[in-house]
mmCIF file of C-alpha atoms in Angstrom:
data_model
loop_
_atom_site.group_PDB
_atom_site.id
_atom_site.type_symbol
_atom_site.label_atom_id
_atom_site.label_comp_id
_atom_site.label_asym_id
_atom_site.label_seq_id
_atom_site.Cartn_x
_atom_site.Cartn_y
_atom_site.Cartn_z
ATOM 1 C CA UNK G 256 178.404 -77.566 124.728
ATOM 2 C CA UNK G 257 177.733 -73.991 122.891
ATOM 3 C CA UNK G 258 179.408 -73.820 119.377
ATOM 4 C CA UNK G 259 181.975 -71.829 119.201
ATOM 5 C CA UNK G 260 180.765 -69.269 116.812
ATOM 6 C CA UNK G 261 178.549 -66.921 118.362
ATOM 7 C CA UNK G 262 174.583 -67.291 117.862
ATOM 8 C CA UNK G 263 173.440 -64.728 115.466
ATOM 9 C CA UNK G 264 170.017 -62.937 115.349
ATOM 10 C CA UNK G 265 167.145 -63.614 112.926
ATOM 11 C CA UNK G 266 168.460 -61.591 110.441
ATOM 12 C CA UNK G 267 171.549 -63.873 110.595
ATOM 13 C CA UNK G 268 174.871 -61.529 111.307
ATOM 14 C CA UNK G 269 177.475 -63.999 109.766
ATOM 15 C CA UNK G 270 175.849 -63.080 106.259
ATOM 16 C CA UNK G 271 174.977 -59.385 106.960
ATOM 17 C CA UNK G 272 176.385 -57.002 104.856
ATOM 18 C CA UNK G 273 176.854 -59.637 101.937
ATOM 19 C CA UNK G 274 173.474 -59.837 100.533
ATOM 20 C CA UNK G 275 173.208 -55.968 100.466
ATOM 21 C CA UNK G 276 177.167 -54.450 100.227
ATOM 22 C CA UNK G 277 178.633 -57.469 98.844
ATOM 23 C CA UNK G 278 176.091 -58.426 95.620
ATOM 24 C CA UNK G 279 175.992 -61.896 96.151
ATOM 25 C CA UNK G 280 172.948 -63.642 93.912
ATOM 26 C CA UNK G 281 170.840 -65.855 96.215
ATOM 27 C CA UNK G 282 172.404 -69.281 95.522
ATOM 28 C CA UNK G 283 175.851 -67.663 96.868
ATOM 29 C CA UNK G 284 173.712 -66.158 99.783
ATOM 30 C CA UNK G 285 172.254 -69.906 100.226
ATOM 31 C CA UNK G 286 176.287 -70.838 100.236
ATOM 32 C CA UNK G 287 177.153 -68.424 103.060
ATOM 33 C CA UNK G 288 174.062 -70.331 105.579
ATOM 34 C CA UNK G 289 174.727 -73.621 104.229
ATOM 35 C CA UNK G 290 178.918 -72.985 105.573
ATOM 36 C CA UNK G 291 177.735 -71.642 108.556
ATOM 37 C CA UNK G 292 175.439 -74.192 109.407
ATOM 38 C CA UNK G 293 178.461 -76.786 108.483
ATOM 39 C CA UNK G 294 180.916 -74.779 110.696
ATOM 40 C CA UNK G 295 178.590 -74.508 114.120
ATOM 41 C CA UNK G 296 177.804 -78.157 113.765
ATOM 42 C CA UNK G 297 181.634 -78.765 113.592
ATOM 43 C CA UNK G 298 182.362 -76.712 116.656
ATOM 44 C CA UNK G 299 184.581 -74.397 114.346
ATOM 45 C CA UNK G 300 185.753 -71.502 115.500
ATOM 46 C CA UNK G 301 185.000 -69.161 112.358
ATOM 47 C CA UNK G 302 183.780 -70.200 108.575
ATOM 48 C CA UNK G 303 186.861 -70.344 106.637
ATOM 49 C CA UNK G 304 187.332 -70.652 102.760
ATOM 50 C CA UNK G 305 187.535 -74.823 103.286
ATOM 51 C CA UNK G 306 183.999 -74.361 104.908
ATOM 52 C CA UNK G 307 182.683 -71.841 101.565
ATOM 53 C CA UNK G 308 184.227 -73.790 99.366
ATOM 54 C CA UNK G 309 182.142 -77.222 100.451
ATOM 55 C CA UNK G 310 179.231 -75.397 100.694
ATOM 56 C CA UNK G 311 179.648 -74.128 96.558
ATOM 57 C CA UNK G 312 180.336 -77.589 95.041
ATOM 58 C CA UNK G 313 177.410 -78.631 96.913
ATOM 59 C CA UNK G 314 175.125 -75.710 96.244
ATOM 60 C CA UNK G 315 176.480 -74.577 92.707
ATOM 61 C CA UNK G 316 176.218 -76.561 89.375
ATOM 62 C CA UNK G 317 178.799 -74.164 87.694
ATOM 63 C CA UNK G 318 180.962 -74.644 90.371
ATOM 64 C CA UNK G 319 181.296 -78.425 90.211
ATOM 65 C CA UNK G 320 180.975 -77.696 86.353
ATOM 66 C CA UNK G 321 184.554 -76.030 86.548
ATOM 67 C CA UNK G 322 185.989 -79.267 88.471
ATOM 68 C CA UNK G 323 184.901 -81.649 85.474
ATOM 69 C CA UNK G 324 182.989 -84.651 85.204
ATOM 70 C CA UNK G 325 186.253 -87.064 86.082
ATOM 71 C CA UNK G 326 186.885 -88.511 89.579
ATOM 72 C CA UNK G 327 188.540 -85.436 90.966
ATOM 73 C CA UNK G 328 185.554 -83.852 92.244
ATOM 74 C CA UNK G 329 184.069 -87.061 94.004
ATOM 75 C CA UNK G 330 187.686 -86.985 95.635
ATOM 76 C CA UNK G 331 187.555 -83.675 96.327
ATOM 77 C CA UNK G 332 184.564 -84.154 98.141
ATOM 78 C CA UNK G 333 185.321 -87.282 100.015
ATOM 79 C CA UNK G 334 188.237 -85.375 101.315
ATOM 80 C CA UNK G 335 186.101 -82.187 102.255
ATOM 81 C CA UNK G 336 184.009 -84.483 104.242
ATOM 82 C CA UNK G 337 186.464 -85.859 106.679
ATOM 83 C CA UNK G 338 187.493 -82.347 107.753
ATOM 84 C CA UNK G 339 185.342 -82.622 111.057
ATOM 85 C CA UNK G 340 186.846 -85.986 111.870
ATOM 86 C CA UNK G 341 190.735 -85.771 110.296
ATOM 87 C CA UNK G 342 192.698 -83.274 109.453
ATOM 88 C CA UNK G 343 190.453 -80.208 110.097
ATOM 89 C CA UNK G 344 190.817 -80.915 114.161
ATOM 90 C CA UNK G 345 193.996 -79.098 114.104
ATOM 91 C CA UNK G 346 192.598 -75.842 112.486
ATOM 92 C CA UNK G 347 190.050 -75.186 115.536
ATOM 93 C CA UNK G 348 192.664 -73.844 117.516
ATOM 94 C CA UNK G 349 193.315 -70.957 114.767
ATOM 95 C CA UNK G 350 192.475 -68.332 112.733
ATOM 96 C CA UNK G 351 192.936 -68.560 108.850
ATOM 97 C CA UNK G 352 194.503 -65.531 107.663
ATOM 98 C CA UNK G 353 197.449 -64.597 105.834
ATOM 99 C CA UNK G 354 199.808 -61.373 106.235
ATOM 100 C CA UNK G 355 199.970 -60.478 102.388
ATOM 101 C CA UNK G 356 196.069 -59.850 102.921
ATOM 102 C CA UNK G 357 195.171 -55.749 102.695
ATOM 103 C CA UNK G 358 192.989 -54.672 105.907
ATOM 104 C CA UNK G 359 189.125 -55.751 104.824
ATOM 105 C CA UNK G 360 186.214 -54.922 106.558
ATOM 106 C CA UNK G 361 185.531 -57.602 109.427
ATOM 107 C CA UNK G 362 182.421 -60.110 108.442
ATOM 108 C CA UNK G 363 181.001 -61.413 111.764
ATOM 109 C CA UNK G 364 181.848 -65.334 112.325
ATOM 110 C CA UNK G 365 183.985 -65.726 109.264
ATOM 111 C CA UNK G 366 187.975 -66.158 109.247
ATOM 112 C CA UNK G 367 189.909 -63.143 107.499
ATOM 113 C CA UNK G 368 190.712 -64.836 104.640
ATOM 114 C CA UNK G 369 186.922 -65.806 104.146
ATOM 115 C CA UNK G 370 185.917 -62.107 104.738
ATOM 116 C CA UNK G 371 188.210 -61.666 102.079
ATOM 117 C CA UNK G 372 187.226 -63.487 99.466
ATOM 118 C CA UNK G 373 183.504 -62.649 100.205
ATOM 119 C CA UNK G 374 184.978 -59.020 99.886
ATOM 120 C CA UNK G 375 186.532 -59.688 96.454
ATOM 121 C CA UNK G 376 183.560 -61.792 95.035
ATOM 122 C CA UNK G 377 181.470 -58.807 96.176
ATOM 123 C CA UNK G 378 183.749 -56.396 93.880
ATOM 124 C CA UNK G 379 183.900 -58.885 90.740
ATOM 125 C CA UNK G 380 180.429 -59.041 90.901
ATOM 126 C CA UNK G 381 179.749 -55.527 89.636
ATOM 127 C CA UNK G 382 179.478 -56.596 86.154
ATOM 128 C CA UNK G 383 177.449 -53.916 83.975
ATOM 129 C CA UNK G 384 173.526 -54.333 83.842
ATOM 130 C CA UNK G 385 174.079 -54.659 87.949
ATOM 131 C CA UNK G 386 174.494 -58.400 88.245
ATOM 132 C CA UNK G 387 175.311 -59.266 91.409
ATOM 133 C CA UNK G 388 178.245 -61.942 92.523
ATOM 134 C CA UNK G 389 177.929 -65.474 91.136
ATOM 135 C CA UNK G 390 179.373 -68.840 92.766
ATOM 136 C CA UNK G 391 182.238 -68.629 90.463
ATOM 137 C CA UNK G 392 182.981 -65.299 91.497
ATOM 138 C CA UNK G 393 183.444 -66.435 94.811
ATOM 139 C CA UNK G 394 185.229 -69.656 93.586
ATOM 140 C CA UNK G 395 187.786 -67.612 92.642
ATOM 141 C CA UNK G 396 188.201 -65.162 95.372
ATOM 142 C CA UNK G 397 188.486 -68.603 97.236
ATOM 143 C CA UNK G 398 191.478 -70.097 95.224
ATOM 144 C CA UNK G 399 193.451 -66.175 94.625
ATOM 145 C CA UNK G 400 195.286 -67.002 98.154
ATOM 146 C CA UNK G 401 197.620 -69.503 98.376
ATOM 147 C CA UNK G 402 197.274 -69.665 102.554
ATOM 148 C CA UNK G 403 193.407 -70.502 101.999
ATOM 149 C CA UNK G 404 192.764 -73.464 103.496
ATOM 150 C CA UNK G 405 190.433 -74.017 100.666
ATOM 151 C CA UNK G 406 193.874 -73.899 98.781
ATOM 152 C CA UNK G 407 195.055 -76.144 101.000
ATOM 153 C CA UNK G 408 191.816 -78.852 100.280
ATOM 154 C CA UNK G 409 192.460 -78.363 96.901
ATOM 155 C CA UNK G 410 195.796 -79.382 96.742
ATOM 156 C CA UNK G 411 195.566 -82.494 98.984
ATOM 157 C CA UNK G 412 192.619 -83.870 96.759
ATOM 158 C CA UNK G 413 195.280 -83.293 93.416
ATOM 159 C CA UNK G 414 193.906 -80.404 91.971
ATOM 160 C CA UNK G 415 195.857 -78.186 90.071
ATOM 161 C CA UNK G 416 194.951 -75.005 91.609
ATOM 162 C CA UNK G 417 196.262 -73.106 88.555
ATOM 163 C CA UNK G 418 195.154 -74.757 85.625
ATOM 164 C CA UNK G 419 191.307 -74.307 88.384
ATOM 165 C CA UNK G 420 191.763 -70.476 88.286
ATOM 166 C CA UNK G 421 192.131 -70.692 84.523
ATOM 167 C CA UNK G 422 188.810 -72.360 84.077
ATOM 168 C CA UNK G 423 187.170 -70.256 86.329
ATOM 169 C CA UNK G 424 188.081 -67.203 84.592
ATOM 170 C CA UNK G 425 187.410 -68.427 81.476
ATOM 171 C CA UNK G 426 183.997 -69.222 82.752
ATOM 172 C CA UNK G 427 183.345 -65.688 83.929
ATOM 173 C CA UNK G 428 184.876 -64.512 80.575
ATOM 174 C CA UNK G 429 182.192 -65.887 78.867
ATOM 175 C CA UNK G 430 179.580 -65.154 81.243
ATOM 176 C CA UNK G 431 179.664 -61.440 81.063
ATOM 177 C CA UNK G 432 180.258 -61.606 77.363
ATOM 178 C CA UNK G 433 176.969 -63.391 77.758
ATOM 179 C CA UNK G 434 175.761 -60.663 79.673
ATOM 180 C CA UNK G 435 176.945 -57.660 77.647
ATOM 181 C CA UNK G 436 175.326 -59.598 74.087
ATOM 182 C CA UNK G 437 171.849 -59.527 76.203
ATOM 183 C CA UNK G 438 172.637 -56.095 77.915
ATOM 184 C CA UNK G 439 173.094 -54.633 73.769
ATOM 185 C CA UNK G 440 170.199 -56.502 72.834
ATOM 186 C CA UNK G 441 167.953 -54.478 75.134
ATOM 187 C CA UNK G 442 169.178 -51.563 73.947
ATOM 188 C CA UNK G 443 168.785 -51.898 70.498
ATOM 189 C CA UNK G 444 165.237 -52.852 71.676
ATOM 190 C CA UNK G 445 165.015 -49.631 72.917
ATOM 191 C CA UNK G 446 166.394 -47.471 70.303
ATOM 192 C CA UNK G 447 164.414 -49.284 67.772
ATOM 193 C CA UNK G 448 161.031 -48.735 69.890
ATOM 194 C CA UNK G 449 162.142 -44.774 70.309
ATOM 195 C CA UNK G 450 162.704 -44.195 66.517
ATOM 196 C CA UNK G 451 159.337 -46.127 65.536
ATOM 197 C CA UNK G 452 157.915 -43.171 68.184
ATOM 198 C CA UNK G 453 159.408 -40.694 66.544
ATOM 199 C CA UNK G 454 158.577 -41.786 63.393
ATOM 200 C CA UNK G 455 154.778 -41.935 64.205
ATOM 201 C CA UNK G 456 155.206 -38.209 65.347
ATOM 202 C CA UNK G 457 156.565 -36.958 62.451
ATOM 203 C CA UNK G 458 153.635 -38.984 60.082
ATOM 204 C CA UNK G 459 151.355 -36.773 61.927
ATOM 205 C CA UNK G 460 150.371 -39.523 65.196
ATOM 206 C CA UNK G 461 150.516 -38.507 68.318
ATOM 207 C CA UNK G 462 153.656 -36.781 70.650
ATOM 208 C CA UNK G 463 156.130 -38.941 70.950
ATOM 209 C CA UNK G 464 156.119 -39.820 75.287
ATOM 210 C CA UNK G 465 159.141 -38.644 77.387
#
């Protein structure tokens, strides 16, 4: 029987167009084969946000970070993993996708709410210093939706999808605060290596290079 999603070429056509439009790092890029992988051995029909979001708690140590160290995310994942034999059977015969969604480029083989999210991950991801997309960017591209089925998971394994999104963002808060400290730090680096150029020029040393 040939899975239902259709075979891609070597350069992989499900996750075209993330890794260069969408600025995904390579662990999220590792996230987008490891859900399509999950979803043709399923016979799915696309790779929805239920199939991303199992695919980031087991590729992603922030992600799992932002679930605690508790028993939710053990049942989060127990429940993740009877998709294929429980209650994911009835979600073969649709398409996950949600009418308050604006019109987003089509990603080949994934549902429109996946596209979606992959879209909005893409667009958080443009931090300054050009950082591309993180796991927890696309965490909470996942969770923004209330139709996701990843939504869905979530709330049959007793997560507070809320309180989630508030962790998350905090999370990215303090990553690109992070990110700005190191991005100042460099230049001030830079500045302080110009004047000490400039000073040598004017003691007489060579021409300062620019």
């Amino acid at each position: 029987m040939q899975p239902r999603i259709p075979r891609q070429s070597t350069g992989d056509q499900a996750t075209r167009g993330t890794d260069d439009d969408l600025r995904l790092d390579d662990e999220s890029a590792a996230v987008l084969a490891a859900a399509r992988r999950r979803a043709v051995r399923d016979g799915d029909r696309q790779i929805d946000t239920a199939h991303l979001l199992h695919s980031l708690l087991e590729h992603d140590p922030l992600v799992r970070a932002a679930f605690g160290d508790g028993p939710q995310l053990a049942r989060l994942l127990g429940y993740l993993v009877q998709r294929s034999i429980g209650y994911g059977l009835r979600w073969q015969s649709g398409v996950e996708d949600s009418g308050a969604l604006p019109v987003v480029p089509a990603v080949e083989g994934f549902s429109p709410l996946a596209a979606a999210a992959l879209e909005q991950a893409g667009a958080r991801g443009g931090r300054p210093g050009g950082v591309r997309a993180l796991g927890l960017d696309l965490l909470a591209a996942l969770v923004a939706d209330p139709q996701a089925r990843a939504v869905e998971v979530l709330a049959h394994a007793g997560v507070d999808v809320r309180d989630l999104r508030a962790r998350v963002e905090e999370s990215l808060a303090a990553q690109e605060r992070e990110e700005l400290g190191e991005l100042g730090e460099l230049e001030e680096l830079e500045e302080l290596e110009e004047l000490e150029e400039l000073e040598e020029y004017a003691g007489g040393g060579a021409e300062p290079a620019h």
